[in-house]
Coordinates of N, CA and C in Angstrom, one line a residue:
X641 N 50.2 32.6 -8.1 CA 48.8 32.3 -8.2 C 48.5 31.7 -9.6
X642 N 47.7 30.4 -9.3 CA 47.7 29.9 -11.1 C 46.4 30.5 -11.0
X643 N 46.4 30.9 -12.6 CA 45.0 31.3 -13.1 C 44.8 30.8 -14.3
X644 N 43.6 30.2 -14.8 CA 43.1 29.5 -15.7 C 41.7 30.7 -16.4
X645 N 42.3 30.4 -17.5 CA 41.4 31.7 -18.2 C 40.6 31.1 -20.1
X646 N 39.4 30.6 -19.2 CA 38.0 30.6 -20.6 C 38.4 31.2 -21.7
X647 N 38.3 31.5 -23.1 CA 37.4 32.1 -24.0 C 36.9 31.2 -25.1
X648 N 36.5 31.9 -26.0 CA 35.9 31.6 -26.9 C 34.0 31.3 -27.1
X649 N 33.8 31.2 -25.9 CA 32.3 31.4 -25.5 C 31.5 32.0 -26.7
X650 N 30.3 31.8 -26.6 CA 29.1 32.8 -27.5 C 27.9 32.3 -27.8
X651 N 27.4 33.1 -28.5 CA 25.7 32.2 -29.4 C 26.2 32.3 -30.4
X652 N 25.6 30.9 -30.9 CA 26.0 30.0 -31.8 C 24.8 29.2 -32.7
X653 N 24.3 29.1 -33.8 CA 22.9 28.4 -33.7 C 23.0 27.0 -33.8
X654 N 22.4 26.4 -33.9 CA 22.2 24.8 -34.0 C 22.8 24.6 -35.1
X655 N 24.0 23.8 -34.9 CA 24.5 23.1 -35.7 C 25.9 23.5 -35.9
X656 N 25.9 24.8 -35.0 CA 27.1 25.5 -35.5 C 28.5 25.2 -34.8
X657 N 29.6 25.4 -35.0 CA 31.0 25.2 -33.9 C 31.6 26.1 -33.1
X658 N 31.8 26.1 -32.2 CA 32.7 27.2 -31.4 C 33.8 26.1 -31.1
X659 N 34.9 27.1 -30.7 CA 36.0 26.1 -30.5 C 36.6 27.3 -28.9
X660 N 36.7 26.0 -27.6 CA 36.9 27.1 -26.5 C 38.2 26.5 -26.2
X661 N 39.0 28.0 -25.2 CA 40.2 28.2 -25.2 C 40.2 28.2 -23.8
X662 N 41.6 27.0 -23.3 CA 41.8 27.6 -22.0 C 43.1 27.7 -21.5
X663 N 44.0 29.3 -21.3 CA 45.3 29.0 -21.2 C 45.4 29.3 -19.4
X664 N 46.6 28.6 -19.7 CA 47.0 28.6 -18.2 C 47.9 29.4 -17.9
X665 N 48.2 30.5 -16.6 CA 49.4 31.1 -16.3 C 50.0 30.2 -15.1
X666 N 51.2 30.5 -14.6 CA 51.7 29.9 -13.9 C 51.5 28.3 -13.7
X667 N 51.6 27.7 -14.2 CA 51.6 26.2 -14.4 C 51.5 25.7 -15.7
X668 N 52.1 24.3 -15.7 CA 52.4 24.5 -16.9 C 51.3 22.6 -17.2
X669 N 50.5 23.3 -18.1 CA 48.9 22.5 -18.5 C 49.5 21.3 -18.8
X670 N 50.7 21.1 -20.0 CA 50.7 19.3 -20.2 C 51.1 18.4 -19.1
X671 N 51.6 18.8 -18.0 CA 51.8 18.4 -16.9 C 50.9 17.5 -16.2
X672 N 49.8 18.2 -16.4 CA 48.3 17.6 -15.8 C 47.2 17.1 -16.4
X673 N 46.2 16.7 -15.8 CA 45.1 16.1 -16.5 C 44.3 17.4 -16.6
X674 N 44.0 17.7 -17.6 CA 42.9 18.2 -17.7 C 41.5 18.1 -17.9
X675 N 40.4 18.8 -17.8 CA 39.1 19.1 -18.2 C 38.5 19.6 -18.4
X676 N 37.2 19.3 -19.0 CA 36.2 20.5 -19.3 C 35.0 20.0 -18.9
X677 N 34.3 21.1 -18.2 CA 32.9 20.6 -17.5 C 32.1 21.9 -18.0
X678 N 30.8 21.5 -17.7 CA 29.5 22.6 -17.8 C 28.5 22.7 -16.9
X679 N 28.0 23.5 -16.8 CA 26.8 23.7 -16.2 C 25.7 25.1 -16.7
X680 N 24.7 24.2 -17.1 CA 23.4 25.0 -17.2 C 22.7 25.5 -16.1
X681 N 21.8 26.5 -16.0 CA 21.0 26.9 -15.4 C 20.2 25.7 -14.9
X682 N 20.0 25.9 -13.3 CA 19.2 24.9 -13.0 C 20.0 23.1 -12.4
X683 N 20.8 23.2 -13.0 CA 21.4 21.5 -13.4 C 22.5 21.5 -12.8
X684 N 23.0 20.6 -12.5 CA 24.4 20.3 -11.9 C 25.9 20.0 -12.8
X685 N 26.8 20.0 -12.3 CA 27.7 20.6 -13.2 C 28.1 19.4 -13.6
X686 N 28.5 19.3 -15.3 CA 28.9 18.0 -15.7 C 30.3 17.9 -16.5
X687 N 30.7 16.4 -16.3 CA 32.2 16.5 -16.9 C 31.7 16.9 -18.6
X688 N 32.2 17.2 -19.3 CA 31.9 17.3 -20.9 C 33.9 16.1 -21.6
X689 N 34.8 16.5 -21.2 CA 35.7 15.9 -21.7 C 37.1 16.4 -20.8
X690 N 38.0 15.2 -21.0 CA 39.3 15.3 -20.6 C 40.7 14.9 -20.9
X691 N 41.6 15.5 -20.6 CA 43.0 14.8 -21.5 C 43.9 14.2 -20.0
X692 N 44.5 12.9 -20.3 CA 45.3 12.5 -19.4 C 46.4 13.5 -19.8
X693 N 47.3 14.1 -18.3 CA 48.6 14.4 -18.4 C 49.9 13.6 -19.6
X694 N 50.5 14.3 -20.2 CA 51.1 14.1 -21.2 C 52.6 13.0 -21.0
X695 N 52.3 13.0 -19.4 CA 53.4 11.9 -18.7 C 52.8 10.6 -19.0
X696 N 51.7 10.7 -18.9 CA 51.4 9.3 -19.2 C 51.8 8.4 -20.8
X697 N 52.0 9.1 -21.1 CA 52.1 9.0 -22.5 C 51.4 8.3 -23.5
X698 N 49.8 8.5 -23.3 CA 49.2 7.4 -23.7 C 48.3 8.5 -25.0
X699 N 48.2 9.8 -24.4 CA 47.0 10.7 -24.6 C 45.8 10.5 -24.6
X700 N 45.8 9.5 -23.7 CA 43.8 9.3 -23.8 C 43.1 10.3 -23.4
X701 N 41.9 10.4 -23.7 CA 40.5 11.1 -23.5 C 39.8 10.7 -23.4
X702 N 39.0 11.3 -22.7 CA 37.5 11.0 -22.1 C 36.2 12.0 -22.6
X703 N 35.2 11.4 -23.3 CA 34.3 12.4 -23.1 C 32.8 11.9 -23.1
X704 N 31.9 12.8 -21.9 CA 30.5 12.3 -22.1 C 30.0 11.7 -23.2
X705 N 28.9 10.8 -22.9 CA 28.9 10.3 -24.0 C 27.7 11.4 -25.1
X706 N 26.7 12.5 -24.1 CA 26.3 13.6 -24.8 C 27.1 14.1 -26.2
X707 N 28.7 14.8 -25.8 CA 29.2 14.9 -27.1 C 30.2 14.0 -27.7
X708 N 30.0 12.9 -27.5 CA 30.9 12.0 -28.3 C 30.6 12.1 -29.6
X709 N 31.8 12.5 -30.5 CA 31.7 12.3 -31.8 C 31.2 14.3 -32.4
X710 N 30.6 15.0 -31.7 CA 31.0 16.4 -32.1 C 31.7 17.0 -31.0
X711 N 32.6 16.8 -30.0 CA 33.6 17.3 -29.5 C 34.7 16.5 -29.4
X712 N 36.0 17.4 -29.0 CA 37.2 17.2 -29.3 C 37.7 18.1 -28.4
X713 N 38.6 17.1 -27.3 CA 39.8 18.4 -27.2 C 41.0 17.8 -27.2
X714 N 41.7 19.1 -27.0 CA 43.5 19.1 -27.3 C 44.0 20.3 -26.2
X715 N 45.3 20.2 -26.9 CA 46.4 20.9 -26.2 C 47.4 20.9 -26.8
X716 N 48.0 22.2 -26.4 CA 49.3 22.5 -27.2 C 49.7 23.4 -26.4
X717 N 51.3 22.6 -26.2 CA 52.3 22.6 -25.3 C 52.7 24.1 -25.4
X718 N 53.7 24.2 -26.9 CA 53.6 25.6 -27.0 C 52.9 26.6 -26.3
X719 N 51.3 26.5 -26.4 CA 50.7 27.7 -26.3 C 50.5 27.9 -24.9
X720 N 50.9 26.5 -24.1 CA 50.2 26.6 -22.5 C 48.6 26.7 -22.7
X721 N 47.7 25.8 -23.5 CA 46.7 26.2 -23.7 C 45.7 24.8 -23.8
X722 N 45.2 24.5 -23.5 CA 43.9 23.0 -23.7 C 42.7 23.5 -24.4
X723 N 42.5 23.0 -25.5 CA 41.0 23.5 -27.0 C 40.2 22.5 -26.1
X724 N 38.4 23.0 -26.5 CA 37.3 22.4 -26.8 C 36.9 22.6 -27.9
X725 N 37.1 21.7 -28.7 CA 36.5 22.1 -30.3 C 34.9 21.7 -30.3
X726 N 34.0 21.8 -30.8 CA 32.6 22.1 -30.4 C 31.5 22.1 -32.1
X727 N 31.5 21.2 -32.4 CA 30.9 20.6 -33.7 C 29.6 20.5 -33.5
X728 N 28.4 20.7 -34.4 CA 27.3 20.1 -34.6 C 26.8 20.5 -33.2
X729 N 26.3 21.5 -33.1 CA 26.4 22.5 -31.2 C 24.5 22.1 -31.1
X730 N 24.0 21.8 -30.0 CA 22.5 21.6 -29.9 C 22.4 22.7 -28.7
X731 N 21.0 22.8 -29.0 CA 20.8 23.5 -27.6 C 20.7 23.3 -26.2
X732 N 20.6 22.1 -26.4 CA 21.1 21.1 -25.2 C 22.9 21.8 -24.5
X733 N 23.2 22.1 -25.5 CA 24.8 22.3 -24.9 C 25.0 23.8 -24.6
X734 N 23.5 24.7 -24.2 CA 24.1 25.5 -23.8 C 24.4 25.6 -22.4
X735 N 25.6 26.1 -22.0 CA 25.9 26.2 -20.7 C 27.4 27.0 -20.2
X736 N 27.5 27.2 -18.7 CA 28.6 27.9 -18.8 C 29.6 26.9 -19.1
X737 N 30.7 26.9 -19.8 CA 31.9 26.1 -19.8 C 33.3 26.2 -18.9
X738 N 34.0 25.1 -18.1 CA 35.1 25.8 -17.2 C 35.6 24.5 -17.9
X739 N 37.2 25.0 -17.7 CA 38.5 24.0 -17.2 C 38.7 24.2 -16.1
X740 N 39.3 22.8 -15.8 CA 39.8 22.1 -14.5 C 40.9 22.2 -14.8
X741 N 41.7 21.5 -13.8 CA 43.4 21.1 -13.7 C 43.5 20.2 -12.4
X742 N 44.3 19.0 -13.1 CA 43.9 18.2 -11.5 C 45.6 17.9 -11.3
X743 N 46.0 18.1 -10.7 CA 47.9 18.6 -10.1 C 47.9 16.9 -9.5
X744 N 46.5 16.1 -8.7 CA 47.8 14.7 -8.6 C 47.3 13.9 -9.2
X745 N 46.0 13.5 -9.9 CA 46.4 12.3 -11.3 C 46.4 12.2 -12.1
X746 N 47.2 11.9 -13.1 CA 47.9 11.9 -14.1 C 46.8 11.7 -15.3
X747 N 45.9 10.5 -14.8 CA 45.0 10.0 -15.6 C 43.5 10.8 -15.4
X748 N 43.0 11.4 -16.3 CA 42.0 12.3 -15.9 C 40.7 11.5 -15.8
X749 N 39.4 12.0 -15.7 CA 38.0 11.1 -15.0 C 37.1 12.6 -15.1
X750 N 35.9 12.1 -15.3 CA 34.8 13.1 -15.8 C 34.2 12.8 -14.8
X751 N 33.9 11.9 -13.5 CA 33.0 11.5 -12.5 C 33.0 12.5 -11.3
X752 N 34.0 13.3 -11.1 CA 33.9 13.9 -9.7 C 34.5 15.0 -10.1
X753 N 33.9 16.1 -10.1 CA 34.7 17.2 -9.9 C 35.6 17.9 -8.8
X754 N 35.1 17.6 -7.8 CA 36.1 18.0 -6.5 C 37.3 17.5 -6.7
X755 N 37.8 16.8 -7.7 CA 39.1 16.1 -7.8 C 40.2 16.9 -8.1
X756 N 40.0 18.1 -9.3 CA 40.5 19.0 -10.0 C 40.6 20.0 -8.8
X757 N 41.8 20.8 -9.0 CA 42.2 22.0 -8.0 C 42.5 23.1 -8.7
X758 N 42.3 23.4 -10.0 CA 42.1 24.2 -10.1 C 41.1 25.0 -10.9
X759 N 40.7 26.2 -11.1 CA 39.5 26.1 -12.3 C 39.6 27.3 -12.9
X760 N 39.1 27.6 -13.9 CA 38.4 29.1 -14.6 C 37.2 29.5 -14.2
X761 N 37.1 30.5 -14.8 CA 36.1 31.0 -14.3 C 34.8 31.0 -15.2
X762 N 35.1 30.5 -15.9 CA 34.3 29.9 -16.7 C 33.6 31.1 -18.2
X763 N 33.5 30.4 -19.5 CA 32.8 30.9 -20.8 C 31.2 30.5 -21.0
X764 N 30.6 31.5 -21.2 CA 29.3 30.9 -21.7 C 29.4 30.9 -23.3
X765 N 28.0 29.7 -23.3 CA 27.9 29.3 -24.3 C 26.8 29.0 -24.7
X766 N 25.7 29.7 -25.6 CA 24.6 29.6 -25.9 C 24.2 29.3 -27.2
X767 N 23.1 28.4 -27.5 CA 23.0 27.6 -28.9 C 21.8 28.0 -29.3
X768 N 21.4 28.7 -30.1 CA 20.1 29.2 -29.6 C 19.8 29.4 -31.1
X769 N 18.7 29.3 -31.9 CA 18.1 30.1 -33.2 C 17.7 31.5 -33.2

């Protein structure tokens, strides 16, 4: 059974960084494309950023253009683990946070989430004064 497991979640005030964690058991993360989506109360769930599988060997990423330029993710092989680093946080960005895992394309995409098979269960994240 793969399981994909959130942390780093919290309140945070305006302006401030969290950096979210998502390790994987039983599969092994640089294999695949990953991502990170959100969803707020109310709203439908959105891509936030993604890493192509490590086969590709390109390491591109993708990210809304909401946090372009204060997020970032990564991954490290070692740890079996994919970061959301999380800069300059608005309150716009509160919401729950999940990782995906998409097992057949290589190249990852923020447009459809049904694509990804597998997920966490997701971190919240609140930006609040």
């Amino acid at each position: 059974q793969v399981d994909l497991v959130e942390s780093g979640g919290g309140l945070v005030q305006p302006g401030g960084s969290l950096r979210l964690s998502c390790s994987a058991s039983r599969l092994t993360l640089a294999r695949y494309s990953v991502a990170w989506f959100r969803q707020a109360p109310g709203k439908e769930r959105e891509g936030v950023s993604c890493i192509n599988s490590e086969t590709t060997s390109d390491g591109n990423v993708n990210y809304a253009d909401s946090v372009k330029g204060r997020f970032t993710i990564s991954r490290d092989a070692t740890e079996n683990t994919a970061y959301l680093q999380m800069n300059s946080l608005k309150p716009e960005d509160t919401a729950v946070y999940y990782c995906a895992v998409d097992l057949v394309q290589i190249e990852c995409g923020l447009g459809s989430f049904p694509r990804y098979d597998y997920w966490g269960r997701g971190t919240q994240v609140t930006v609040s004064s």
